Short mmCIF file of C-alpha atoms in Angstrom, two decimals:
data_model
loop_
_atom_site.label_atom_id
_atom_site.label_comp_id
_atom_site.label_asym_id
_atom_site.label_seq_id
_atom_site.Cartn_x
_atom_site.Cartn_y
_atom_site.Cartn_z
CA MET W 222 -4.31 48.38 -6.40
CA ALA W 223 -2.28 45.25 -6.80
CA PRO W 224 -0.51 44.39 -3.58
CA VAL W 225 3.23 44.18 -3.58
CA GLY W 226 4.69 40.98 -2.21
CA PRO W 227 5.67 37.54 -3.33
CA ARG W 228 3.25 35.30 -5.20
CA SER W 229 4.96 32.22 -3.92
CA GLY W 230 7.02 31.39 -0.88
CA ASP W 231 9.87 29.70 -2.77
CA ALA W 232 12.34 32.54 -2.36
CA ILE W 233 11.67 32.94 1.34
CA PHE W 234 11.66 29.21 1.88
CA SER W 235 15.14 28.90 0.47
CA SER W 236 16.51 31.68 2.61
CA ILE W 237 15.21 30.77 6.07
CA ASP W 238 16.62 28.19 8.45
CA ARG W 239 15.23 24.71 8.06
CA VAL W 240 15.16 21.57 10.11
CA ASN W 241 15.43 17.93 9.08
CA ALA W 242 12.02 16.69 7.97
CA GLU W 243 12.16 13.42 9.89
CA LEU W 244 13.16 15.16 13.08
CA PHE W 245 10.23 17.52 12.64
CA THR W 246 7.76 14.76 11.83
CA LEU W 247 8.83 12.55 14.70
CA THR W 248 8.86 15.43 17.17
CA TYR W 249 5.31 16.29 16.25
CA GLY W 250 4.41 12.62 16.47
CA ALA W 251 5.89 12.42 19.95
CA ILE W 252 3.79 15.40 21.03
CA VAL W 253 0.58 13.80 19.75
CA ARG W 254 1.53 10.47 21.32
CA GLN W 255 2.15 12.16 24.66
CA LEU W 256 -1.13 14.05 24.48
CA LEU W 257 -2.96 10.80 23.81
CA THR W 258 -1.36 9.25 26.86
CA ASP W 259 -1.97 12.25 29.09
CA LEU W 260 -5.49 13.20 28.07
CA GLU W 261 -6.80 9.74 27.14
CA GLU W 262 -9.84 11.14 25.30
CA VAL W 263 -9.36 11.66 21.57
CA GLU W 264 -11.72 14.65 21.64
CA GLU W 265 -9.60 16.31 24.30
CA VAL W 266 -6.48 15.73 22.23
CA ASN W 267 -8.11 17.42 19.23
CA LYS W 268 -8.96 20.39 21.41
CA GLN W 269 -5.51 20.58 22.91
CA LEU W 270 -3.80 20.37 19.51
CA ASP W 271 -6.02 23.16 18.26
CA GLN W 272 -5.15 25.28 21.28
CA MET W 273 -1.44 24.63 20.78
CA GLY W 274 -1.81 25.59 17.13
CA TYR W 275 -3.59 28.77 18.15
CA ASN W 276 -0.74 29.69 20.46
CA ILE W 277 1.73 29.04 17.66
CA GLY W 278 -0.38 30.99 15.16
CA ILE W 279 -0.63 34.20 17.16
CA ARG W 280 3.17 34.32 17.30
CA LEU W 281 3.88 32.95 13.86
CA ILE W 282 1.93 35.69 12.10
CA ASP W 283 4.51 38.24 13.20
CA GLU W 284 7.33 36.14 11.84
CA PHE W 285 5.39 35.67 8.64
CA LEU W 286 4.74 39.38 8.13
CA ALA W 287 8.30 40.31 9.00
CA LYS W 288 10.02 37.78 6.72
CA SER W 289 7.67 37.61 3.77
CA GLY W 290 7.30 41.31 3.15
CA VAL W 291 3.70 41.01 2.04
CA SER W 292 1.49 44.04 2.38
CA ARG W 293 -2.11 44.27 3.44
CA CYS W 294 -4.46 41.89 1.65
CA VAL W 295 -7.46 43.62 0.11
CA ASP W 296 -9.97 40.86 0.77
CA PHE W 297 -10.38 37.43 2.28
CA ARG W 298 -9.77 35.75 -1.07
CA GLU W 299 -6.34 37.21 -1.24
CA THR W 300 -5.68 36.28 2.37
CA ALA W 301 -6.48 32.66 1.68
CA GLU W 302 -4.24 32.63 -1.39
CA MET W 303 -1.46 34.16 0.66
CA ILE W 304 -1.76 31.47 3.35
CA ALA W 305 -1.81 28.66 0.83
CA LYS W 306 0.93 29.86 -1.50
CA VAL W 307 3.29 31.75 0.79
CA GLY W 308 2.49 30.72 4.35
CA PHE W 309 2.45 26.96 3.85
CA LYS W 310 5.52 27.10 1.65
CA MET W 311 7.42 29.17 4.16
CA PHE W 312 6.76 27.06 7.22
CA LEU W 313 5.95 23.59 5.93
CA GLY W 314 7.71 23.54 2.59
CA VAL W 315 4.59 22.53 0.67
CA THR W 316 2.18 24.48 -1.43
CA ALA W 317 -1.54 24.28 -0.96
CA SER W 318 -4.32 25.26 -3.30
CA VAL W 319 -7.49 27.19 -2.58
CA SER W 320 -10.86 26.21 -3.96
CA SER W 321 -14.58 25.79 -3.26
CA TRP W 322 -15.36 29.44 -2.67
CA ASP W 323 -18.89 30.19 -1.64
CA ALA W 324 -20.86 33.01 -3.28
CA ASP W 325 -19.99 35.84 -0.90
CA GLY W 326 -16.32 34.94 -0.59
CA THR W 327 -16.24 34.16 3.10
CA CYS W 328 -15.72 30.44 3.04
CA CYS W 329 -13.16 28.40 1.15
CA SER W 330 -11.15 25.22 1.24
CA ILE W 331 -7.39 24.98 1.47
CA ILE W 332 -6.25 21.70 -0.04
CA LEU W 333 -2.95 20.08 0.80
CA GLU W 334 -1.77 17.26 -1.45
CA ASP W 335 1.33 16.64 0.55
CA ASN W 336 1.66 16.99 4.30
CA PRO W 337 5.02 16.54 6.00
CA LEU W 338 3.37 16.12 9.41
CA VAL W 339 1.91 12.74 8.60
CA ASP W 340 4.83 10.79 7.12
CA PHE W 341 4.83 7.28 8.63
CA VAL W 342 1.53 7.83 10.44
CA GLU W 343 -1.29 5.34 10.32
CA LEU W 344 -4.27 5.77 12.62
CA PRO W 345 -4.88 2.73 14.81
CA ASP W 346 -8.44 1.67 15.63
CA THR W 347 -8.22 3.22 19.07
CA CYS W 348 -7.84 6.78 17.80
CA GLN W 349 -10.27 6.88 14.91
CA GLY W 350 -11.72 10.27 15.88
CA LEU W 351 -8.33 11.93 16.00
CA TYR W 352 -7.56 14.88 13.74
CA TYR W 353 -3.85 14.24 13.66
CA CYS W 354 -2.96 17.56 12.08
CA ASN W 355 -5.34 19.63 14.14
CA VAL W 356 -2.46 21.88 15.07
CA LEU W 357 -2.59 23.35 11.55
CA SER W 358 -6.16 24.52 11.85
CA GLY W 359 -5.24 26.18 15.13
CA VAL W 360 -2.29 27.93 13.54
CA ILE W 361 -4.45 29.42 10.79
CA ARG W 362 -7.13 30.46 13.24
CA GLY W 363 -4.61 32.09 15.58
CA ALA W 364 -2.71 33.85 12.82
CA LEU W 365 -5.83 35.28 11.21
CA GLU W 366 -7.18 36.43 14.54
CA MET W 367 -4.08 38.55 15.01
CA VAL W 368 -4.81 40.34 11.76
CA SER W 369 -8.38 41.02 12.87
CA MET W 370 -10.19 38.19 11.16
CA LYS W 371 -12.28 35.85 13.25
CA THR W 372 -12.34 32.51 11.50
CA GLU W 373 -13.49 28.99 12.00
CA VAL W 374 -11.21 26.29 10.62
CA THR W 375 -12.29 22.68 10.29
CA TRP W 376 -10.95 19.58 8.59
CA THR W 377 -13.20 18.27 5.87
CA ARG W 378 -10.88 15.70 4.29
CA ASP W 379 -8.03 13.78 5.81
CA VAL W 380 -5.85 11.17 4.11
CA LEU W 381 -5.41 9.35 7.42
CA ARG W 382 -9.15 8.74 7.41
CA GLY W 383 -9.15 7.39 3.88
CA ASP W 384 -9.69 10.53 1.79
CA ASP W 385 -7.47 11.48 -1.12
CA ALA W 386 -6.18 14.84 0.17
CA TYR W 387 -6.12 17.11 3.17
CA GLU W 388 -8.78 19.77 3.07
CA LEU W 389 -9.19 22.56 5.56
CA GLN W 390 -12.34 24.59 5.45
CA VAL W 391 -11.71 28.17 6.45
CA LYS W 392 -14.77 30.23 7.23
CA LEU W 393 -14.61 33.94 7.88
CA LEU W 394 -16.96 34.73 10.75
CA LYS W 395 -16.37 38.43 11.02
CA GLN W 396 -13.79 41.05 10.38
CA VAL W 397 -13.01 42.80 13.63
CA ALA W 398 -12.31 46.45 13.14
CA GLU W 399 -9.08 47.59 14.68
CA GLU W 400 -9.79 49.45 17.84
CA TYR W 401 -7.60 51.14 20.29
CA PRO W 402 -7.82 50.19 23.89
CA TYR W 403 -7.37 53.79 24.98
CA LYS W 404 -9.11 57.05 24.23
CA ASP W 405 -7.28 59.91 22.61
CA ASP W 406 -8.04 62.42 25.30
CA GLU W 407 -6.83 60.39 28.21
CA MET E 3 5.26 -20.46 -3.81
CA ALA E 4 6.04 -22.56 -0.76
CA ASN E 5 3.66 -25.21 0.42
CA THR E 6 3.95 -24.43 4.06
CA ALA E 7 5.13 -21.16 5.43
CA CYS E 8 4.43 -19.50 8.71
CA PHE E 9 5.79 -16.06 9.44
CA ILE E 10 5.92 -14.42 12.85
CA ILE E 11 7.57 -11.37 14.35
CA VAL E 12 8.75 -11.64 17.92
CA GLY E 13 9.40 -8.45 19.87
CA ARG E 14 12.50 -7.92 21.96
CA ASN E 15 10.70 -9.02 25.10
CA ASP E 16 9.80 -12.36 23.51
CA ILE E 17 6.19 -11.48 22.80
CA PRO E 18 4.88 -12.33 19.32
CA ILE E 19 3.63 -9.11 17.75
CA TYR E 20 2.60 -10.39 14.34
CA GLU E 21 1.64 -13.77 12.91
CA ALA E 22 0.69 -14.91 9.44
CA GLU E 23 0.21 -18.24 7.74
CA VAL E 24 1.48 -17.52 4.27
CA GLY E 25 1.70 -21.00 2.78
CA SER E 26 -0.44 -22.22 -0.07
CA ALA E 27 -1.26 -25.59 1.50
CA ALA E 28 -4.76 -26.26 2.74
CA LYS E 29 -5.12 -25.29 6.39
CA ARG E 30 -4.99 -28.09 8.88
CA GLU E 31 -6.58 -27.65 12.25
CA ASP E 32 -3.52 -28.49 14.31
CA ALA E 33 -0.96 -26.93 11.96
CA ALA E 34 -1.06 -23.47 13.52
CA GLN E 35 -0.23 -24.78 16.98
CA LEU E 36 2.49 -27.01 15.60
CA HIS E 37 4.08 -24.09 13.74
CA GLN E 38 3.97 -21.90 16.80
CA PHE E 39 5.51 -24.67 18.83
CA ILE E 40 8.43 -25.18 16.46
CA LEU E 41 9.09 -21.46 16.18
CA HIS E 42 8.92 -21.08 19.92
CA ALA E 43 11.45 -23.87 20.37
CA ALA E 44 13.77 -22.17 17.88
CA LEU E 45 13.89 -18.96 19.93
CA ASP E 46 16.55 -20.38 22.24
CA VAL E 47 18.80 -21.25 19.32
CA VAL E 48 18.34 -17.75 17.97
CA GLN E 49 19.32 -16.21 21.25
CA ASP E 50 22.65 -18.07 21.22
CA LEU E 51 23.29 -17.53 17.56
CA ALA E 52 22.40 -13.86 17.36
CA TRP E 53 25.52 -12.69 19.16
CA THR E 54 27.96 -14.87 17.24
CA THR E 55 27.58 -13.02 13.97
CA SER E 56 27.18 -9.45 12.81
CA ALA E 57 24.85 -10.47 9.99
CA MET E 58 21.15 -9.89 10.52
CA PHE E 59 20.08 -12.84 8.43
CA LEU E 60 20.87 -15.99 10.40
CA LYS E 61 19.84 -18.39 7.61
CA SER E 62 18.26 -21.60 8.82
CA VAL E 63 18.72 -22.09 12.54
CA ASP E 64 16.53 -25.07 13.32
CA ARG E 65 14.58 -27.84 11.62
CA PHE E 66 11.71 -30.15 12.39
CA ASN E 67 11.17 -33.05 9.99
CA ASP E 68 10.99 -31.29 6.62
CA LEU E 69 10.26 -27.87 8.09
CA VAL E 70 13.06 -25.32 8.40
CA VAL E 71 13.21 -22.19 10.56
CA SER E 72 14.96 -19.15 9.09
CA VAL E 73 15.50 -16.09 11.20
CA TYR E 74 16.37 -12.45 10.71
CA VAL E 75 17.31 -10.38 13.75
CA THR E 76 16.98 -6.61 13.55
CA ALA E 77 19.26 -4.18 15.36
CA GLY E 78 16.61 -3.69 18.03
CA HIS E 79 16.58 -7.43 18.63
CA THR E 80 13.19 -7.94 17.06
CA ARG E 81 13.17 -11.36 15.42
CA LEU E 82 11.50 -12.05 12.12
CA MET E 83 11.02 -15.82 11.96
CA LEU E 84 9.90 -17.88 9.02
CA LEU E 85 8.99 -21.54 9.08
CA HIS E 86 9.12 -23.01 5.61
CA ASP E 87 9.63 -26.15 3.59
CA SER E 88 11.20 -24.58 0.51
CA ARG E 89 14.94 -24.33 -0.15
CA ASN E 90 15.02 -20.88 -1.65
CA GLU E 91 17.52 -19.01 0.51
CA ASP E 92 17.90 -15.97 -1.72
CA GLY E 93 14.15 -15.47 -1.85
CA ILE E 94 13.88 -15.76 1.91
CA LYS E 95 16.64 -13.24 2.39
CA SER E 96 14.94 -10.72 0.12
CA PHE E 97 11.64 -11.41 1.87
CA PHE E 98 13.18 -10.64 5.25
CA GLN E 99 14.86 -7.50 4.01
CA GLU E 100 11.66 -6.11 2.59
CA VAL E 101 9.62 -7.02 5.63
CA HIS E 102 12.28 -5.33 7.73
CA GLU E 103 11.68 -2.13 5.75
CA LEU E 104 7.95 -2.43 6.36
CA TYR E 105 8.56 -3.05 10.03
CA ILE E 106 10.68 0.09 10.29
CA LYS E 107 7.83 2.09 8.77
CA ILE E 108 5.49 0.67 11.41
CA LEU E 109 8.00 1.52 14.10
CA LEU E 110 8.28 5.10 12.89
CA ASN E 111 4.55 5.60 13.28
CA PRO E 112 4.25 7.76 16.40
CA LEU E 113 0.94 6.15 17.25
CA TYR E 114 2.42 2.66 17.38
CA LEU E 115 3.79 1.58 20.75
CA PRO E 116 7.00 -0.44 20.24
CA GLY E 117 6.49 -3.99 21.43
CA SER E 118 2.74 -3.96 20.96
CA ARG E 119 0.80 -6.02 18.42
CA ILE E 120 0.93 -4.89 14.82
CA THR E 121 -2.69 -4.46 13.85
CA SER E 122 -2.19 -2.48 10.65
CA SER E 123 -4.07 -4.16 7.80
CA HIS E 124 -1.84 -2.35 5.32
CA PHE E 125 1.18 -4.11 6.81
CA ASP E 126 -0.60 -7.46 6.68
CA THR E 127 -1.48 -7.07 3.00
CA LYS E 128 2.06 -6.04 2.11
CA VAL E 129 3.62 -8.97 3.98
CA ARG E 130 1.33 -11.45 2.24
CA ALA E 131 2.13 -9.91 -1.12
CA LEU E 132 5.86 -10.23 -0.40
CA ALA E 133 5.39 -13.83 0.64
CA ARG E 134 3.71 -14.58 -2.68
CA LYS E 135 6.50 -12.87 -4.52
CA TYR E 136 9.54 -14.40 -2.84
CA LEU E 137 8.62 -17.69 -1.18
#
């Protein structure tokens, strides 16, 4: 059965509230800057950004499902498409593409050509190990966990490190069956 | 292109944050110190002059023999100073304006601490290209 729901996030994007791009970029930059000052270790900053993204993701998924009107995705392939085409468009205003599927359809790459988070940014020598946009991987991980998919999200390409695009590798670890925390007869 | 040209950016707290020798003349051992010295001496003149006009480009503020110091002061009181021996005011003005744009981009980088040294190699390349184009 073909799922009902939008194939692209354009319509939703135009109808939801938006914020000035520079304000958004600089606010995110200020957060990263502050984390670097507070935590000192680049590794710790990566971890913290991921955790912050996770916390955003587990809330954002509700907003996404409520506003986008998509229905249940039949498989992981469709889920990835939905994130790239609708999710990214809705919340970041850019469209990503999905590629590099492995044989059993559990691992793919989401490629971003354009990333509003990194306008103006250039990595200085002191933070070479930093995944500046690590918050995004956390968001995807958190959001998918809320719809019972355990995933692992890692950056494989990053323009700030000299690559030609942003590439997130999303790997489905396992699909957690929905279970109820209570028994029927209690 | 100018024979001698030395470009520096001085932060608001009087610390040089970027330096480049952009002239085409062969490098002399003592030239760098001499250029720094002249530019440093011109800072006082700039300080007086900056508040007398609303223009950012202060034109030539000081001279030493055949070398002239032109200065551009940004709104944040960062001074772009150029020591040169050419008489091409329009070119220098365009040069300053474009470097100002580049400097703003650097400033907008959240990972750059305002007032610290500009280490970006991208910035360096761009400034040298602009110098070749305008000076």
